[in-house]
PDB file of C-alpha atoms in Angstrom:
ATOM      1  CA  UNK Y  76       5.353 -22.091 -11.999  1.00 43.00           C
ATOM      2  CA  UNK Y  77       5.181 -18.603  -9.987  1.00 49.00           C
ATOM      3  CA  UNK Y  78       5.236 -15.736 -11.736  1.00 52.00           C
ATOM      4  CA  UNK Y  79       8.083 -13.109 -10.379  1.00 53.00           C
ATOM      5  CA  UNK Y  80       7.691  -9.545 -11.031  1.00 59.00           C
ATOM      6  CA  UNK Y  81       9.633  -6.297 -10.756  1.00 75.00           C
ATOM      7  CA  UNK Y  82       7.728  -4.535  -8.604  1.00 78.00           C
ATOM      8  CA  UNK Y  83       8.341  -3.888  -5.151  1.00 85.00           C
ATOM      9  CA  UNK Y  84       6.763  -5.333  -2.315  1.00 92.00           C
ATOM     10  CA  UNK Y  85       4.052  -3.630  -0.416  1.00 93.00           C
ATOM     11  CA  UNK Y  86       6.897  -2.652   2.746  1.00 94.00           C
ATOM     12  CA  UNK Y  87       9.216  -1.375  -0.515  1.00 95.00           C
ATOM     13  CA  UNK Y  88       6.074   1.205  -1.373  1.00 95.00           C
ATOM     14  CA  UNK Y  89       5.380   2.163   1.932  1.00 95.00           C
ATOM     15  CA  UNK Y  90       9.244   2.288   3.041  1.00 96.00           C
ATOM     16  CA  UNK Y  91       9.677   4.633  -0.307  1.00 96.00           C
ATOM     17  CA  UNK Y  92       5.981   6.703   0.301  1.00 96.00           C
ATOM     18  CA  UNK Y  93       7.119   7.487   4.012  1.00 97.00           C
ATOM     19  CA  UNK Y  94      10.736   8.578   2.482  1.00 96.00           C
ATOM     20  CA  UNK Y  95       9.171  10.739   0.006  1.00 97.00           C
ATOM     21  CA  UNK Y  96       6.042  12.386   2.852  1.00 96.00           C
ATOM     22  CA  UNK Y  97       9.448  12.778   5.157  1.00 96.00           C
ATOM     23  CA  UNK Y  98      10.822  15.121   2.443  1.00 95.00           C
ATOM     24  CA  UNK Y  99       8.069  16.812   1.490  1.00 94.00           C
ATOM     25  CA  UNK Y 100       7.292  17.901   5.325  1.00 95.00           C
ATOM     26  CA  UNK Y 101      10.551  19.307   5.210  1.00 92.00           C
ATOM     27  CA  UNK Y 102       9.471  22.245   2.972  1.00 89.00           C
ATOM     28  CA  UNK Y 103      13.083  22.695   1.623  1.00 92.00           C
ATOM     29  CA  UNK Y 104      12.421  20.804  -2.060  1.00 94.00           C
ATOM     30  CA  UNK Y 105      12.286  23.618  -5.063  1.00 96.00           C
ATOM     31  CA  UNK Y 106       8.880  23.270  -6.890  1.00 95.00           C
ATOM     32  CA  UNK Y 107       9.546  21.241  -9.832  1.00 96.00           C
ATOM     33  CA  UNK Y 108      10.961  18.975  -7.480  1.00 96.00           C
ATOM     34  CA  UNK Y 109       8.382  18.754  -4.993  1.00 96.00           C
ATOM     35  CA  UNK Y 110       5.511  17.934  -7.897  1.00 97.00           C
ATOM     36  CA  UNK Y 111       7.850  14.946  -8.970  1.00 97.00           C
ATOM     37  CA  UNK Y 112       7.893  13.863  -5.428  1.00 97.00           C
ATOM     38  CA  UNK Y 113       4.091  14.106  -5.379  1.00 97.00           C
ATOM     39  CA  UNK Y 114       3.334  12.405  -8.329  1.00 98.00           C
ATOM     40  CA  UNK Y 115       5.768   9.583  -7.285  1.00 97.00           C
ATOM     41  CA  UNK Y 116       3.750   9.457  -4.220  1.00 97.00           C
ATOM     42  CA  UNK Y 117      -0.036   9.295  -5.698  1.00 97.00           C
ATOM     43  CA  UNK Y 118       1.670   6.475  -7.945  1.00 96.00           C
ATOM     44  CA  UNK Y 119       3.122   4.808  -4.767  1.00 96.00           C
ATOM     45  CA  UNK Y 120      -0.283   5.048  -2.767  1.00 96.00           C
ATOM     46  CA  UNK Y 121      -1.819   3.520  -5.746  1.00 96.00           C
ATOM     47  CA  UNK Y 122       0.173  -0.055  -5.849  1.00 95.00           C
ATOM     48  CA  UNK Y 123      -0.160   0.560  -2.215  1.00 95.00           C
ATOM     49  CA  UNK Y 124      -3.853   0.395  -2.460  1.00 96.00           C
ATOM     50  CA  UNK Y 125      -3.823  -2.041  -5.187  1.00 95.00           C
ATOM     51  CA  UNK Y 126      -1.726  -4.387  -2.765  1.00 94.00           C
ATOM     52  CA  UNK Y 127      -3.812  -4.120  -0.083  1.00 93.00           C
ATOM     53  CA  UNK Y 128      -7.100  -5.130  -2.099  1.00 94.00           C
ATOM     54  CA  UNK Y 129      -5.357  -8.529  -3.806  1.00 94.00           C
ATOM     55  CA  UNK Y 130      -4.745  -9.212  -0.046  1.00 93.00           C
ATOM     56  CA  UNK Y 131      -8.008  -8.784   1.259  1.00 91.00           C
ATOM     57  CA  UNK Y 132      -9.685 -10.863  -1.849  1.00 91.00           C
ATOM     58  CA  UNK Y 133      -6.851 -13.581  -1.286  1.00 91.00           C
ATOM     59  CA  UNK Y 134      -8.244 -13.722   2.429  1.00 88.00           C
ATOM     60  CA  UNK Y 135     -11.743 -13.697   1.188  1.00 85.00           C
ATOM     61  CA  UNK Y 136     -11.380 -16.299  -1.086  1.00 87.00           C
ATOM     62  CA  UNK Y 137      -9.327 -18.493   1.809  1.00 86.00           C
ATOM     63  CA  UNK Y 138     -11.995 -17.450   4.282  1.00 83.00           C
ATOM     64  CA  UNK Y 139     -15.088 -18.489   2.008  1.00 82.00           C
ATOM     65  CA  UNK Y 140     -13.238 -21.874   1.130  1.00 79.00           C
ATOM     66  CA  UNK Y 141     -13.283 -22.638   4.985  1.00 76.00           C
ATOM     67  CA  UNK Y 142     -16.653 -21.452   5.154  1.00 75.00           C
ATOM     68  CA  UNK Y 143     -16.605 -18.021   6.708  1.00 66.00           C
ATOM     69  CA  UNK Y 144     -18.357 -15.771   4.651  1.00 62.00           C
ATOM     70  CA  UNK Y 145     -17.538 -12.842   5.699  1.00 64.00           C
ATOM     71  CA  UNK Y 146     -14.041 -10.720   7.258  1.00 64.00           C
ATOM     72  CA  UNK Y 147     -14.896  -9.022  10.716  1.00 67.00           C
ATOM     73  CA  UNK Y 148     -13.400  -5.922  11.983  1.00 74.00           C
ATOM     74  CA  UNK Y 149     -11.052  -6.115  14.507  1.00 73.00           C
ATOM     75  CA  UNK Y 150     -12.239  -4.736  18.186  1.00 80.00           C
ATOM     76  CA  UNK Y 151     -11.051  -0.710  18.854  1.00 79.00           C
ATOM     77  CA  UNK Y 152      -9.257  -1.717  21.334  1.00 76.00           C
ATOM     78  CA  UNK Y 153      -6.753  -3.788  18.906  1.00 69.00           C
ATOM     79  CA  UNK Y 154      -7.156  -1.471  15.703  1.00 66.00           C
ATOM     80  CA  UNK Y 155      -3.876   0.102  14.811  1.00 63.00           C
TER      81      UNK Y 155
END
């Protein structure tokens, strides 16, 4: 059995991180307002992060299984 949780997907945080830079850029939020944004945002960047590393060990684990030991960095030429 799977476990299902409430939080949102890693395109949810970033969709809801851009929203939130998008605003702040905008210079128009009142202070109190702006730090809430902020906070939201280090909180957001976090799960983010937190995503992104249970992904890479997943790929670890799949790569060492198949024998690679090791991830390789993709050329410059195809890095985002």
């Amino acid at each position: 059995m799977t476990k299902k949780t409430n939080s949102p997907s890693f395109e949810e945080t970033l969709t809801e991180l851009d929203a939130i830079v998008n605003e702040m850029e905008n210079g128009e939020l009142p202070l109190n307002v702006a730090l809430e944004k902020f906070e939201r945002g280090i909180a957001l960047s976090r799960e983010g992060q937190k995503s992104l590393e249970q992904a890479e060990q997943k790929v670890k684990i799949l790569l060492n299984e198949q024998g690679e030991s090791a991830l390789h960095p993709l050329p410059e030429d195809e890095q985002p």
